[in-house]
Amino acid sequence: MRMTLGESVRMTLFGSSHGPEVGVVVEGIPAGLKVNASEVQAELDRRSPVGKSLATRRQEPDRLVWGDGIRDGVTLGGPLVAYVQNVDVRRGPYESLEDVPRPGHADFPARVRYGRSVDLSGGGIFSGRMTVGIVIAGALVKSWLSRAGVDAVAYVHRIGDVEAPEVGDDIPVERIRNLCSSHKIPCPHEPSALAMARLIAEIRREGDSVGGIVEARVEGLPVGAGEPFFDSLESVLAHGLFSIPAVKGVEFGAGFAAARMRGSEHNDPYGLVGETVRPLSNHAGGILGGLSTGLPLRFRVAIKPTSSIAREQQSISLSTKKPTRLVVKGRHDPCIVPRGVPVVEHLARFLIADMLRQGGFL
Amino acid sequence: MRMTLGESVRMTLFGSSHGPEVGVVVEGIPAGLKVNASEVQAELDRRSPVGKSLATRRQEPDRLVWGDGIRDGVTLGGPLVAYVQNVDVRRGPYESLEDVPRPGHADFPARVRYGRSVDLSGGGIFSGRMTVGIVIAGALVKSWLSRAGVDAVAYVHRIGDVEAPEVGDDIPVERIRNLCSSHKIPCPHEPSALAMARLIAEIRREGDSVGGIVEARVEGLPVGAGEPFFDSLESVLAHGLFSIPAVKGVEFGAGFAAARMRGSEHNDPYGLVGETVRPLSNHAGGILGGLSTGLPLRFRVAIKPTSSIAREQQSISLSTKKPTRLVVKGRHDPCIVPRGVPVVEHLARFLIADMLRQGGFL
Amino acid sequence: MRMTLGESVRMTLFGSSHGPEVGVVVEGIPAGLKVNASEVQAELDRRSPVGKSLATRRQEPDRLVWGDGIRDGVTLGGPLVAYVQNVDVRRGPYESLEDVPRPGHADFPARVRYGRSVDLSGGGIFSGRMTVGIVIAGALVKSWLSRAGVDAVAYVHRIGDVEAPEVGDDIPVERIRNLCSSHKIPCPHEPSALAMARLIAEIRREGDSVGGIVEARVEGLPVGAGEPFFDSLESVLAHGLFSIPAVKGVEFGAGFAAARMRGSEHNDPYGLVGETVRPLSNHAGGILGGLSTGLPLRFRVAIKPTSSIAREQQSISLSTKKPTRLVVKGRHDPCIVPRGVPVVEHLARFLIADMLRQGGFL
Amino acid sequence: MRMTLGESVRMTLFGSSHGPEVGVVVEGIPAGLKVNASEVQAELDRRSPVGKSLATRRQEPDRLVWGDGIRDGVTLGGPLVAYVQNVDVRRGPYESLEDVPRPGHADFPARVRYGRSVDLSGGGIFSGRMTVGIVIAGALVKSWLSRAGVDAVAYVHRIGDVEAPEVGDDIPVERIRNLCSSHKIPCPHEPSALAMARLIAEIRREGDSVGGIVEARVEGLPVGAGEPFFDSLESVLAHGLFSIPAVKGVEFGAGFAAARMRGSEHNDPYGLVGETVRPLSNHAGGILGGLSTGLPLRFRVAIKPTSSIAREQQSISLSTKKPTRLVVKGRHDPCIVPRGVPVVEHLARFLIADMLRQGGFL
């Protein structure tokens, strides 16, 4: 098990899906940083179900409780603790699953590895609910990054077959954020956002689920952040992103499309942007040699369709080895992608803060 | 800087592209493990240029030199040291680059971060030559993994527009390895291998370069390896893979294609394989909840086109800020993808050994 | 800042002296381990003030609150969270200290390093209260270690000039524990325990404080635990022990006395104990080459006199640089040594569990 | 096994006592730092046997070989590699020891843990020869620390019953170094140095060995270096120091003597030193709350008598379990303390550089 992420700035997740709470301890945040509790709560709310028709019916008010580390809205220099209580836990629907692993879930390998005692109710520590702590941690470093001119945004790029058009490199993070905020689906392109919402509603009616792609952008990075060879910016970000449940792919800049490109096409030429030397295009996604180039960092995250679906599926009893037709009851999102958006964004924020701190930039 | 990778089994890379040597220190390998020096050399040879017409003209005999840690072909329980000398270094072509960053290379951010003193000749520590140590480290754990029934193979899936057909889940690693060994390009599908070789030759004539995709498979894993939350198998593998120069994307199982799938389609149902419970398909790529499922681990790695090309490119002088037309002389691969194959394979091997060791499986 | 300790088994402390709580997140404890909440509470009670005349008058009921990780007295395999609330905080007496550092406390370097925002009330994260989490973490692994036949005890060896006689190597841990439990001061030698209590009472009356030495013993270790070169058993234990506030010295086996010894005297000869090869004496304190020898592990920890004393002391205003006569009000132990005993014992327990786990012994 | 030490600045030791070489990879040293090879060699020479009559007769010329990382006496920003070859290895005397563990050595636990394959010839990786890499690593950061005004020195405080008088806090490091350099034993007090040399000669004639105490001092530290809670300056230094073979005790400032002191006596009052607030005495050894106070850091290291002695000792055959009278032939120091001096000094230097770097002071 490894609940801790980061080197100079660290988060340690605690809790579990159906335990008393989920939360986080964050270390390495300096004293004297302003933290607005209602802004952190607002970030957490972005992770909440996005509407009755689109998401899980489980009520997750997710009211932030602050432990130590802050007084009068200012950090005290010690570890910060914050969590939300799990108030609407219905343990029943899950308990029969102990012996019959749900397809697409951690149930099977977790049961084999850890035995019958491990708590997998609601997914246990494998649940997407653990990402509550990630959102809190990222929200805590937001003003710290802002002070250094660094800002981040994530948004839905694709859900199923609905793909939004490319967001130009010249559109600032703040503008993307505004464009997203007016739709139920946090996608800056309104027609796509509406089509995505329609698709999710349809999928829900079918008792099925659907995957998608989250895109993210970090702007304002200094040139040279990252710790190659092994802690390249891509390595550190991908490490974190692949810990988010349901993430199955990560690409930076042109990513997999680079496989089809020629060097003469992919290489970003250098020139002046104002008085400053910068690459003039951004196929590299803001990273060369594992170090930031000063252009916006761009990456995409592939999210698989939610594993819990209402449709009957084939499984097997681990004890009797008898095939079983399984219907996962509980309450589930037909598409986790919109709720993954703030998780990706805040995880990026947190990891960037750590990398900047390590490099002496912050 | 971070030259060390791994927790229970660790490698520390040393050297640089144009320094006296490149090599590795490996810790955590038990005493009494047989290591066949000529087999390790053979693995290293796979990383060498694949033929005059296809790859760099720089001569890299890369003869392995053993330091401490082995006697009479058996490990002694201490750290292992091995390296190859850089015998054909031509420093000249690079020195003019100190002031004019090559597009697509680490030059620009590295120069800004570390100043004029940092050695970027041949790419310095950002060079693909650093991966020599990765291949050695993976080759060293090969027999250890074999003893536990674990085997790995990587191969070219795509170069530019030439994509090989899917390799079925039922084809064993050993068979894939044999299929690859007979072609200049390590791709198990002969017509694709030939087409890829033709494409690379053509690209070379054009003075350009091309990217591609490496696919890898690890078979024989026990169920439950991995250390979630943050050290999921995907996280740990991606962390390592993104440190390989030129890697810009990593996906597991269905990966980015999962974004278009329904849960009812993507979820792998459970059943019996012989007497053993296993998923009956493998969209998950052998990993659920960050833990191995017992099915082959499958992932793909997107590699960008080689940055060094013979064609003239636009850059700028960092000191005078005058635009410059740059022709990168040196000797370069038009396509690094085939040489990336053993690097991906051995890095996977090494990281899997570390994860198995951490979990008490090895 | 570094609130996390351990590799395979990890604890992360949170809270601060005068914040809402102090507690710990513990990772790496397997599912299915029995944990008796009242036994953990009992361990915590050992850390509490030992009587009105001997210790601080601050009331610290320190009632354990369990977060996630345990249900029905059995661990669930995820991170464990437990804490105690700080119920009797009197912030007043400390606030005037912001500008005038208390001699012997962290105030001065902490204020210079972290600025005015850092919370040093009651010592902040530098307070001995942080060790509450250490005791919880050690108590949590107690039954795990027991199952492997490993047990640990710590006791007072010296307070001021009162030194207890040597405890023979043949006296088992359980016997030492029983001998300690009947006295106010946890020292196995009754006359010494009484003399120590008298000394502390006297020191209290003088408004002064006094230091001492805690001795610890771990029995039942397998031969060969430890991870040299740099994670020798001594290294790992000393790292942890020196993080306990007020610890200024650590020695293993003969320790500093070895400086006066001859090799012929200090070397422990080998022979049979029953059917088993063992050293026949234990000047090495159970550790050779950083690995356990199978004999009881023995070490001593020097604890400085409590820094907070009632007597007037000389300090200075950090802002005006005017000399100030300082009287530390608050409520303080005249001797922290007895309360350090369970901290040393449980920290050793925790670190031994981690080392055994790393070595595959647990 | 753990061959790596440090967080922001890291060293990885390689080699073994009777293998081809012993050396080190050092990461995290910036480009552009001047490194004088002959000065590093001179530091290494301090570790060499101090004269035929006093030390081992094994010839260890220990000529430094540089691998990558430096050109023209300036660091290049990548990992630094340096080592010395083991040129005078006589394997014979040790081989009979495989079955009969030498008292006081790692032989017994290492053999039990790692089996017959582990190379313990000359002590293998448990040998004091591994400290060659520590001296190199410390020597490499010396000029870096100098630039920041930080300097360190270690010296012999005691050998057997010969104890040198206290070295006053007001004597600068440079002066202590000069005082030491004129004697065979690096002790700043000439009469003590001579008496120590006489004692060692006598002990050698007796075929015995003797222990001692090394004292060290680091001056010029900024206020506030250290990363509590768990990476207090004491924790980090002690972790490293206890990895040096034969070290059995570490104390800071008053150390174990603090156990007998009153708070009113031990607490260092504050006042002005010039224009700067500082403690006016230094019982704390330059550390409060795990952070540097700005006064010289002072600590002592207890070193046990060399385990290898010419006298006959009692041991046992691990295979037959028959008692054996053992005479360790080889070539051994009767007192390792003087050779431990540069090791302690350079390890402190290295760890201080790491802590300063972590804290953003360097």
mmCIF file of C-alpha atoms in Angstrom, chain A residues 142-305:
data_model
loop_
_atom_site.group_PDB
_atom_site.id
_atom_site.type_symbol
_atom_site.label_atom_id
_atom_site.label_comp_id
_atom_site.label_asym_id
_atom_site.label_seq_id
_atom_site.Cartn_x
_atom_site.Cartn_y
_atom_site.Cartn_z
ATOM 1 C CA LYS A 142 -3.980 26.788 -5.525
ATOM 2 C CA SER A 143 -3.259 30.203 -4.019
ATOM 3 C CA TRP A 144 0.402 29.270 -3.560
ATOM 4 C CA LEU A 145 0.668 28.547 -7.277
ATOM 5 C CA SER A 146 -1.338 31.627 -8.162
ATOM 6 C CA ARG A 147 1.176 33.771 -6.351
ATOM 7 C CA ALA A 148 3.820 32.311 -8.672
ATOM 8 C CA GLY A 149 1.635 32.973 -11.707
ATOM 9 C CA VAL A 150 0.790 29.304 -12.266
ATOM 10 C CA ASP A 151 -2.769 28.265 -13.033
ATOM 11 C CA ALA A 152 -4.346 24.999 -14.162
ATOM 12 C CA VAL A 153 -7.592 23.854 -15.683
ATOM 13 C CA ALA A 154 -8.992 20.515 -16.787
ATOM 14 C CA TYR A 155 -12.037 19.885 -18.936
ATOM 15 C CA VAL A 156 -13.827 17.130 -20.800
ATOM 16 C CA HIS A 157 -12.397 16.559 -24.258
ATOM 17 C CA ARG A 158 -14.423 13.529 -25.209
ATOM 18 C CA ILE A 159 -17.243 11.359 -23.912
ATOM 19 C CA GLY A 160 -17.855 8.215 -25.918
ATOM 20 C CA ASP A 161 -18.076 9.314 -29.517
ATOM 21 C CA VAL A 162 -18.662 12.973 -28.740
ATOM 22 C CA GLU A 163 -15.379 14.784 -29.137
ATOM 23 C CA ALA A 164 -15.008 18.510 -28.558
ATOM 24 C CA PRO A 165 -12.877 20.506 -30.983
ATOM 25 C CA GLU A 166 -9.293 21.345 -30.050
ATOM 26 C CA VAL A 167 -8.820 24.187 -27.613
ATOM 27 C CA GLY A 168 -6.273 26.563 -29.100
ATOM 28 C CA ASP A 169 -2.944 27.122 -27.341
ATOM 29 C CA ASP A 170 -3.630 30.842 -27.166
ATOM 30 C CA ILE A 171 -6.770 30.562 -25.055
ATOM 31 C CA PRO A 172 -5.869 31.304 -21.441
ATOM 32 C CA VAL A 173 -6.745 28.997 -18.562
ATOM 33 C CA GLU A 174 -9.067 31.549 -17.006
ATOM 34 C CA ARG A 175 -11.083 31.796 -20.229
ATOM 35 C CA ILE A 176 -11.386 28.015 -20.500
ATOM 36 C CA ARG A 177 -12.580 27.866 -16.905
ATOM 37 C CA ASN A 178 -15.279 30.413 -17.617
ATOM 38 C CA LEU A 179 -16.400 28.628 -20.750
ATOM 39 C CA CYS A 180 -16.756 25.382 -18.790
ATOM 40 C CA SER A 181 -18.591 26.811 -15.829
ATOM 41 C CA SER A 182 -21.825 27.532 -17.655
ATOM 42 C CA HIS A 183 -22.521 23.915 -18.679
ATOM 43 C CA LYS A 184 -23.492 20.823 -16.767
ATOM 44 C CA ILE A 185 -20.548 19.076 -18.411
ATOM 45 C CA PRO A 186 -17.282 20.971 -17.847
ATOM 46 C CA CYS A 187 -16.391 21.253 -21.516
ATOM 47 C CA PRO A 188 -15.548 24.667 -22.991
ATOM 48 C CA HIS A 189 -17.373 24.000 -26.272
ATOM 49 C CA GLU A 190 -21.101 24.427 -25.677
ATOM 50 C CA PRO A 191 -22.493 22.240 -28.458
ATOM 51 C CA SER A 192 -20.183 19.412 -27.394
ATOM 52 C CA ALA A 193 -21.129 19.884 -23.743
ATOM 53 C CA LEU A 194 -24.791 19.586 -24.617
ATOM 54 C CA ALA A 195 -24.218 16.525 -26.798
ATOM 55 C CA MET A 196 -22.194 14.893 -24.033
ATOM 56 C CA ALA A 197 -24.976 15.505 -21.522
ATOM 57 C CA ARG A 198 -27.497 13.963 -23.928
ATOM 58 C CA LEU A 199 -25.242 10.955 -24.478
ATOM 59 C CA ILE A 200 -24.814 10.389 -20.737
ATOM 60 C CA ALA A 201 -28.564 10.610 -20.152
ATOM 61 C CA GLU A 202 -29.122 8.054 -22.886
ATOM 62 C CA ILE A 203 -26.451 5.724 -21.518
ATOM 63 C CA ARG A 204 -28.053 5.962 -18.086
ATOM 64 C CA ARG A 205 -31.404 4.903 -19.523
ATOM 65 C CA GLU A 206 -29.669 1.905 -21.089
ATOM 66 C CA GLY A 207 -28.219 0.886 -17.719
ATOM 67 C CA ASP A 208 -24.781 1.168 -19.236
ATOM 68 C CA SER A 209 -21.774 3.475 -18.810
ATOM 69 C CA VAL A 210 -19.327 5.264 -21.063
ATOM 70 C CA GLY A 211 -15.714 6.452 -20.960
ATOM 71 C CA GLY A 212 -14.032 9.624 -22.080
ATOM 72 C CA ILE A 213 -10.979 11.837 -22.170
ATOM 73 C CA VAL A 214 -10.056 14.672 -19.829
ATOM 74 C CA GLU A 215 -7.679 17.305 -21.121
ATOM 75 C CA ALA A 216 -5.651 19.565 -18.871
ATOM 76 C CA ARG A 217 -3.499 22.614 -19.200
ATOM 77 C CA VAL A 218 -1.093 24.283 -16.788
ATOM 78 C CA GLU A 219 0.080 27.770 -17.681
ATOM 79 C CA GLY A 220 2.667 30.073 -16.196
ATOM 80 C CA LEU A 221 5.335 27.460 -15.488
ATOM 81 C CA PRO A 222 8.909 28.695 -15.357
ATOM 82 C CA VAL A 223 11.361 27.160 -17.831
ATOM 83 C CA GLY A 224 13.222 24.134 -16.460
ATOM 84 C CA ALA A 225 10.942 22.600 -13.822
ATOM 85 C CA GLY A 226 11.271 18.807 -13.498
ATOM 86 C CA GLU A 227 13.891 16.407 -12.125
ATOM 87 C CA PRO A 228 15.144 14.112 -14.880
ATOM 88 C CA PHE A 229 16.309 11.454 -15.473
ATOM 89 C CA PHE A 230 13.621 9.513 -13.610
ATOM 90 C CA ASP A 231 11.486 12.338 -12.258
ATOM 91 C CA SER A 232 10.747 13.974 -15.563
ATOM 92 C CA LEU A 233 7.626 16.162 -15.469
ATOM 93 C CA GLU A 234 5.845 13.517 -17.527
ATOM 94 C CA SER A 235 6.930 10.742 -15.136
ATOM 95 C CA VAL A 236 5.766 12.536 -12.035
ATOM 96 C CA LEU A 237 2.446 13.669 -13.517
ATOM 97 C CA ALA A 238 1.703 10.273 -15.066
ATOM 98 C CA HIS A 239 2.543 8.529 -11.799
ATOM 99 C CA GLY A 240 -0.096 10.549 -10.031
ATOM 100 C CA LEU A 241 -2.673 10.475 -12.830
ATOM 101 C CA PHE A 242 -2.545 6.684 -13.177
ATOM 102 C CA SER A 243 -3.408 6.360 -9.508
ATOM 103 C CA ILE A 244 -6.812 7.918 -10.171
ATOM 104 C CA PRO A 245 -9.223 5.007 -10.453
ATOM 105 C CA ALA A 246 -10.368 4.334 -14.056
ATOM 106 C CA VAL A 247 -7.459 6.147 -15.731
ATOM 107 C CA LYS A 248 -5.989 3.896 -18.449
ATOM 108 C CA GLY A 249 -3.993 6.285 -20.634
ATOM 109 C CA VAL A 250 -1.970 9.477 -20.346
ATOM 110 C CA GLU A 251 -0.379 11.478 -23.152
ATOM 111 C CA PHE A 252 1.484 14.779 -23.297
ATOM 112 C CA GLY A 253 1.275 17.244 -26.175
ATOM 113 C CA ALA A 254 0.781 15.406 -29.452
ATOM 114 C CA GLY A 255 1.013 12.147 -27.488
ATOM 115 C CA PHE A 256 -0.014 9.061 -29.441
ATOM 116 C CA ALA A 257 -0.542 11.197 -32.529
ATOM 117 C CA ALA A 258 3.226 11.844 -32.488
ATOM 118 C CA ALA A 259 3.660 8.225 -33.529
ATOM 119 C CA ARG A 260 2.422 9.156 -36.998
ATOM 120 C CA MET A 261 4.355 12.384 -37.316
ATOM 121 C CA ARG A 262 7.653 13.318 -38.930
ATOM 122 C CA GLY A 263 10.334 15.089 -36.939
ATOM 123 C CA SER A 264 10.157 18.074 -39.270
ATOM 124 C CA GLU A 265 6.496 18.379 -38.377
ATOM 125 C CA HIS A 266 6.635 17.549 -34.653
ATOM 126 C CA ASN A 267 9.710 19.554 -33.597
ATOM 127 C CA ASP A 268 8.678 22.925 -32.239
ATOM 128 C CA PRO A 269 10.899 25.671 -33.695
ATOM 129 C CA TYR A 270 12.247 28.405 -31.425
ATOM 130 C CA GLY A 271 11.639 32.101 -31.655
ATOM 131 C CA LEU A 272 10.829 35.159 -29.599
ATOM 132 C CA VAL A 273 7.530 35.605 -27.807
ATOM 133 C CA GLY A 274 7.793 39.231 -26.792
ATOM 134 C CA GLU A 275 11.332 39.458 -25.455
ATOM 135 C CA THR A 276 11.445 35.841 -24.379
ATOM 136 C CA VAL A 277 12.776 32.779 -26.201
ATOM 137 C CA ARG A 278 10.059 30.162 -26.484
ATOM 138 C CA PRO A 279 9.043 27.270 -28.731
ATOM 139 C CA LEU A 280 6.701 28.682 -31.387
ATOM 140 C CA SER A 281 4.403 25.664 -31.431
ATOM 141 C CA ASN A 282 3.602 23.166 -28.708
ATOM 142 C CA HIS A 283 3.590 19.587 -29.978
ATOM 143 C CA ALA A 284 5.803 18.843 -26.983
ATOM 144 C CA GLY A 285 2.972 19.738 -24.604
ATOM 145 C CA GLY A 286 5.216 22.134 -22.732
ATOM 146 C CA ILE A 287 7.859 19.543 -21.809
ATOM 147 C CA LEU A 288 11.246 18.748 -23.375
ATOM 148 C CA GLY A 289 13.766 16.421 -21.793
ATOM 149 C CA GLY A 290 11.385 16.095 -18.864
ATOM 150 C CA LEU A 291 11.668 19.842 -18.141
ATOM 151 C CA SER A 292 9.072 22.549 -18.666
ATOM 152 C CA THR A 293 9.613 24.750 -21.718
ATOM 153 C CA GLY A 294 7.616 27.722 -20.486
ATOM 154 C CA LEU A 295 4.732 26.994 -22.853
ATOM 155 C CA PRO A 296 1.490 25.662 -21.397
ATOM 156 C CA LEU A 297 1.782 22.104 -20.200
ATOM 157 C CA ARG A 298 -0.832 20.029 -22.029
ATOM 158 C CA PHE A 299 -1.900 16.466 -21.427
ATOM 159 C CA ARG A 300 -4.819 14.113 -21.869
ATOM 160 C CA VAL A 301 -6.125 11.393 -19.624
ATOM 161 C CA ALA A 302 -8.172 8.427 -20.888
ATOM 162 C CA ILE A 303 -10.893 7.303 -18.507
ATOM 163 C CA LYS A 304 -12.567 3.966 -18.934
ATOM 164 C CA PRO A 305 -16.348 3.556 -18.692
#
